[in-house]
Coordinates of C-alpha atoms in Angstrom, one line a residue:
X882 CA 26.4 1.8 2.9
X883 CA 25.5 2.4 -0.6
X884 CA 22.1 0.9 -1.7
X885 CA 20.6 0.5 -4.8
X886 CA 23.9 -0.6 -7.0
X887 CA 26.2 -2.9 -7.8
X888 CA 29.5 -3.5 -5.1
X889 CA 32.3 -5.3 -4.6
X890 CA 32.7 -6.0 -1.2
X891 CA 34.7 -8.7 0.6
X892 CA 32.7 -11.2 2.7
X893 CA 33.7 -9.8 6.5
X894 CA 32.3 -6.0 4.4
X895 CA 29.3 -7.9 3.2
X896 CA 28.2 -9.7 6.2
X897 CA 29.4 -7.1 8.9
X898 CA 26.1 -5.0 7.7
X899 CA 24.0 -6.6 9.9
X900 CA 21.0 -3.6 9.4
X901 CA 20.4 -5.5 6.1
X902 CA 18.9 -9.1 5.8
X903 CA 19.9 -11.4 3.8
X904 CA 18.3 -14.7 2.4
X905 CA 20.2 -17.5 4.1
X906 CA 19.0 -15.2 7.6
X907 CA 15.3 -14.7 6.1
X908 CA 15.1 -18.8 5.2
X909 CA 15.0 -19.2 8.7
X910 CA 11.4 -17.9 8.7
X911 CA 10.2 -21.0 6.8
X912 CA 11.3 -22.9 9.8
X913 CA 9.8 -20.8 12.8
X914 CA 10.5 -17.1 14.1
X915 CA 12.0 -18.5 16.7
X916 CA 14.8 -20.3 14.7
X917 CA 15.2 -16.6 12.6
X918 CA 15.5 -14.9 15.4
X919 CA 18.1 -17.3 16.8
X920 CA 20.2 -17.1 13.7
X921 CA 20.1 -13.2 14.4
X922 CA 22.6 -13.4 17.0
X923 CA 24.1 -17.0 16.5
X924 CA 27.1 -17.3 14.3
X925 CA 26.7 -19.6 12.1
X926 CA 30.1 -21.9 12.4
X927 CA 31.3 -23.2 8.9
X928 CA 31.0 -26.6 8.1
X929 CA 33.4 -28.9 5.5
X930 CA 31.3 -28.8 3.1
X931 CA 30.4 -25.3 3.4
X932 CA 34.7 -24.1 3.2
X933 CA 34.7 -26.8 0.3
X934 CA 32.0 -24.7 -1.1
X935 CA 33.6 -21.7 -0.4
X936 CA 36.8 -22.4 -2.1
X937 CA 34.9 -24.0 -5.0
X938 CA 33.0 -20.5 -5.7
X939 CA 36.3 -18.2 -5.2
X940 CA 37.9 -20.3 -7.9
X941 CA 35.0 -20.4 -10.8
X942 CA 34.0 -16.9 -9.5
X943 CA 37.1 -15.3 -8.5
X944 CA 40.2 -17.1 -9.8
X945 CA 42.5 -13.7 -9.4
X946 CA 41.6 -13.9 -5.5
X947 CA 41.9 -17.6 -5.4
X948 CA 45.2 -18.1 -6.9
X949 CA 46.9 -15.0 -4.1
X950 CA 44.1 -16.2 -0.9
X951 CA 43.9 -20.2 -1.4
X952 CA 46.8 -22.2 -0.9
X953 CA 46.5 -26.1 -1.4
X954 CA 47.9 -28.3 1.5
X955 CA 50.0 -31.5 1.5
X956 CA 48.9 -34.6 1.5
X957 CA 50.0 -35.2 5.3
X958 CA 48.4 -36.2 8.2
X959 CA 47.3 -33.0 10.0
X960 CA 48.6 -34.5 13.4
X961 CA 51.9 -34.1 12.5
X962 CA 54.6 -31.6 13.3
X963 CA 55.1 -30.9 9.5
X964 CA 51.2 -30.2 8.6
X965 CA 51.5 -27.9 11.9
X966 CA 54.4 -26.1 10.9
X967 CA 53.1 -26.1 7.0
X968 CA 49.9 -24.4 8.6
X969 CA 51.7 -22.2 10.7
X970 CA 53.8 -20.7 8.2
X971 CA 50.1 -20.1 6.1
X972 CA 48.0 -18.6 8.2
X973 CA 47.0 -16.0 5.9
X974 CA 46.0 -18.4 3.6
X975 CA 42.5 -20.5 3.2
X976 CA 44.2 -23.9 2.8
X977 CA 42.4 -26.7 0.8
X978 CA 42.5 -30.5 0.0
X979 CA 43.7 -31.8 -3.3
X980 CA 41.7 -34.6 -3.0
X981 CA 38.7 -32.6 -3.2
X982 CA 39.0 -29.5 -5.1
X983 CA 41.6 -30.9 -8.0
X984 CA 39.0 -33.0 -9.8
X985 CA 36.6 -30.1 -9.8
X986 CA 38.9 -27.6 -11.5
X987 CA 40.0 -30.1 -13.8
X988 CA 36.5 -30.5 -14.6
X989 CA 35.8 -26.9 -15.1
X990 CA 39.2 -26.4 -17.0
X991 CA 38.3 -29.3 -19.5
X992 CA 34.6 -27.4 -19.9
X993 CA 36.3 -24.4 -20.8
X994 CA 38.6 -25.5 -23.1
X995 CA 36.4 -27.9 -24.8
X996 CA 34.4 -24.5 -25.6
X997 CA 31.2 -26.5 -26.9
X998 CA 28.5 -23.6 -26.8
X999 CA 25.8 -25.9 -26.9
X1000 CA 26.7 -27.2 -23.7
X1001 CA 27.2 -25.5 -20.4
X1002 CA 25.8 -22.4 -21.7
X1003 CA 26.0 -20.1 -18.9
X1004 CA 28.9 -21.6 -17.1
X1005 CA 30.9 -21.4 -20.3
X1006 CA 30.1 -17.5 -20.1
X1007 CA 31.1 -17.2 -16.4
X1008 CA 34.7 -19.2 -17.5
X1009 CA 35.2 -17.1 -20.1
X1010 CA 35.1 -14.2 -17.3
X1011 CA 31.9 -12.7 -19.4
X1012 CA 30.2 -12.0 -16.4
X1013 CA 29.7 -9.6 -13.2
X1014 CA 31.0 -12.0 -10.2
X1015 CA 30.2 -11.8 -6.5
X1016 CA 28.3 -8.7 -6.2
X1017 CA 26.7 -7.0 -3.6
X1018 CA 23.4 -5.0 -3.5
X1019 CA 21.8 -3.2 -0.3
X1020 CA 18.2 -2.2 -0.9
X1021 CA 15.4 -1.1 1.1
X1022 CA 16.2 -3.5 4.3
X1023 CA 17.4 -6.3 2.5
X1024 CA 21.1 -7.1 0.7
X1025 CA 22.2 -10.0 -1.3
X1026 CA 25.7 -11.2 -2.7
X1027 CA 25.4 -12.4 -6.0
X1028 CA 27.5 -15.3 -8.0
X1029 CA 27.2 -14.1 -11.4
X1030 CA 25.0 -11.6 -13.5
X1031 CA 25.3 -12.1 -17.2
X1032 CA 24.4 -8.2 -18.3
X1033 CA 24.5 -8.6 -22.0
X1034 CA 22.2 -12.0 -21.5
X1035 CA 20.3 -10.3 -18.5
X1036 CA 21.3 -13.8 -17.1
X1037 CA 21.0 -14.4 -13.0
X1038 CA 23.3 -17.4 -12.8
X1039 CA 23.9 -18.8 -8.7
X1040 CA 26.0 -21.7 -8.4
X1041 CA 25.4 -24.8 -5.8
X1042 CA 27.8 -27.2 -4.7
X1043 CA 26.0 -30.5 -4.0
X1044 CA 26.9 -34.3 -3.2
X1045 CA 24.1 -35.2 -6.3
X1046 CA 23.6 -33.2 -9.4
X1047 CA 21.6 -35.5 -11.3
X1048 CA 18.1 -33.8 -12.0
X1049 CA 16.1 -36.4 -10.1
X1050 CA 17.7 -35.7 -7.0
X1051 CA 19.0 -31.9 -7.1
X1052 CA 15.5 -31.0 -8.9
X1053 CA 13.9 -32.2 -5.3
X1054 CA 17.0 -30.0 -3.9
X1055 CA 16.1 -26.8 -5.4
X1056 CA 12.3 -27.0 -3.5
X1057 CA 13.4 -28.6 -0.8
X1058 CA 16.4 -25.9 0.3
X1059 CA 14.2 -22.9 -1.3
X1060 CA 17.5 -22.6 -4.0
X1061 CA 14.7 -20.8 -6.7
X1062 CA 12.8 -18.5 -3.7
X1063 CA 16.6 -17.3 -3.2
X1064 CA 17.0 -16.5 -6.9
X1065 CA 13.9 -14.5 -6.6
X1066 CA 15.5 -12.1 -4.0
X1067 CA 18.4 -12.1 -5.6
X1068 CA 16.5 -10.6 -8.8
X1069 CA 14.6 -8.4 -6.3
X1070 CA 18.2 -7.0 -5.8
X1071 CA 19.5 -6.4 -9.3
X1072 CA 16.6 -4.6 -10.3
X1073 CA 16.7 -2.4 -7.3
X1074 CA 20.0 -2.0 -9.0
X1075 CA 18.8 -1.0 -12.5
X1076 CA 19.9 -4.3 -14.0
X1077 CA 17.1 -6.7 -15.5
X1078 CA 16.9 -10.7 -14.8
X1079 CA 14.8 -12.6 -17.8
X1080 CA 16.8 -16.3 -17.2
X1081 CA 17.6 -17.7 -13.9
X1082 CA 19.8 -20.3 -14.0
X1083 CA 21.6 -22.8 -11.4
X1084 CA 25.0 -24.2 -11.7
X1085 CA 24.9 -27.3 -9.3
X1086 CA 28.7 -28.7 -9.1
X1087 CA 28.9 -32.3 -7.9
X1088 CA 31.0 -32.5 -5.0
X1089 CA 32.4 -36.0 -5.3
X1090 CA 32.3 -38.4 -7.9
X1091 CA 32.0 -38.4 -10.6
X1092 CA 32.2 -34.6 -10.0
X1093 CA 29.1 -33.7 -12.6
X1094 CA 28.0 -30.6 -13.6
X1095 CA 24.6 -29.8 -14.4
X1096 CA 23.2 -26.2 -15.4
X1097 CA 19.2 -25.7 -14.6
X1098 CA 16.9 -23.3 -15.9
X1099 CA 14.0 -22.3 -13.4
X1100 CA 10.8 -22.1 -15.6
X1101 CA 8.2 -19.4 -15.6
X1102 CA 6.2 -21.2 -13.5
X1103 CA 8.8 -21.8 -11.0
X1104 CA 9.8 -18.2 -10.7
X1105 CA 6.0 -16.9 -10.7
X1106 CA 5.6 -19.5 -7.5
X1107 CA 9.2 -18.1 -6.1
X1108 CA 7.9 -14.9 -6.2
X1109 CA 4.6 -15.2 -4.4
X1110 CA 6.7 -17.1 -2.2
X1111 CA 9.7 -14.2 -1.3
X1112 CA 6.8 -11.8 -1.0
X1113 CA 5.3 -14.5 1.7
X1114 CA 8.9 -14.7 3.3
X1115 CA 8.9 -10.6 3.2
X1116 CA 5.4 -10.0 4.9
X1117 CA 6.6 -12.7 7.9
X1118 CA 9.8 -10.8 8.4
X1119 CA 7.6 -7.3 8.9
X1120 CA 5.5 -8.7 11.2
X1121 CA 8.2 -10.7 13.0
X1122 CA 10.2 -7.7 13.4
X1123 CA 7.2 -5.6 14.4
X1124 CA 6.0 -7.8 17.1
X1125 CA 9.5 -9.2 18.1
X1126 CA 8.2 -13.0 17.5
X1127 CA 9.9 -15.8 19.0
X1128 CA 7.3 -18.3 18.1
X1129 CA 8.4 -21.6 17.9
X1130 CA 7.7 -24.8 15.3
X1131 CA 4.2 -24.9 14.9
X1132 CA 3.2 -22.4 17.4
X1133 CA 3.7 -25.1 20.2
X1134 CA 0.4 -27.2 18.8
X1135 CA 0.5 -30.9 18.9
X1136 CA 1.6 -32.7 15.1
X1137 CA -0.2 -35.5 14.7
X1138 CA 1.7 -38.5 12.7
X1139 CA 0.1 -39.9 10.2
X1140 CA 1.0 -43.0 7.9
X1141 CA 2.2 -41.4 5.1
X1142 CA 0.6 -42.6 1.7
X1143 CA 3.4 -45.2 0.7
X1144 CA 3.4 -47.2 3.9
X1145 CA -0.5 -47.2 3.8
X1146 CA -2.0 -51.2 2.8

């Protein structure tokens, strides 16, 4: 595999190079060593919400693929001989719900044609197909598929689907789910790559209604904390790998339960 560059590489490519990590692997560190080294050899079996993601990032990010590789599926139950024989006669195709992925490109469709540069900034620029889209990069032992890499705006842009975008809950979501430690390694990536990274942006897509879109900015702060963090995350994997740890939550010490502050008298 090539390292060190930019590539376009479908996701079977991408993921059968299992001599590289990658974050979603690595986040299993901040759990235990034993749940990394699980996820090592477990496939990780999609969810609903993860396909619904899926097909939600192929068409913002991809919409050439997703028009010849995503098919939408009737409105039918899918016990019944004509959703069978509809999905039989498909099988090469990722099949979606109306329901659930209409509103969201009508959403995006209205966001592009409204055009309004002071909203949306960076989303506007990855609808306007002004931006590198899902990207590979192998470096050193690591590799990382990116969304979208704005070159001329040296802009790394990810994008989140989420059942809440509103900043009081999806701010909590970006700590909580290590969203900003990710764009970290992601930037690690790009300049292995050559390519700079001065704004790091999130594009969290509201998954239900009313489907909103909200674009976030990570501060300097933020990113100076994701770094120490990644370079945390990093030193565990060495040491991990060196000493084949399967150390379990909390190293099999007893967690004492406290009351936390807002049920205290």
């Amino acid at each position: 595999m090539e390292t060190n560059k930019l590539i376009k590489l479908t996701d079977g490519e991408y993921f059968g190079e299992t001599n590289f990590f990658n974050f979603s692997l690595m986040k299993e560190l901040l759990k235990s060593p034993l749940h990394f080294q699980t996820a090592r050899v477990t496939p990780k079996e999609a969810t609903p919400a993860m396909k619904l993601g899926s097909t939600i990032h192929c068409a913002l990010l991809e919409p050439l693929r997703f028009a010849n590789e995503y098919l939408e599926e009737p409105e039918l139950d899918k016990r019944t001989k004509e959703y069978k024989e509809f999905a039989a006669k498909n099988t090469d195709k990722f099949l979606y719900s109306k329901k659930d992925v209409k509103p969201i490109l009508e959403k995006l469709e209205n966001i592009k044609k409204e055009n309004n540069t002071g909203a949306y900034p960076s989303l506007l620029r990855v609808l306007n197909q002004k931006t590198i889209n899902e990207n590979a990069i192998f470096w050193d032992k690591f590799k990382c598929k990116i969304d979208a890499y704005d070159e001329e705006l040296n802009t790394l842009i990810d994008v989140k689907t989420t059942s809440d975008a509103s900043p009081e809950v999806f701010q909590r979501t970006i700590f909580n789910s290590a969203y900003s430690i990710q764009l970290a390694h992601y930037a690690k990536g790009l300049r292995a790559a050559g390519k700079d990274v001065y704004e790091f942006k999130i594009i969290a897509i509201q998954t239900s209604a009313p489907y909103d879109i909200v674009e976030y900015e990570m501060s300097v702060d933020v990113m100076s904390y994701s770094y120490q963090k990644l370079q945390e995350l990093y030193d565990k994997l060495e040491n991990v790998l060196i000493f084949d740890d399967h150390t379990g939550t909390n190293n099999g010490e007893v967690v004492n339960v406290e009351l936390p502050k807002w049920m205290q008298l």
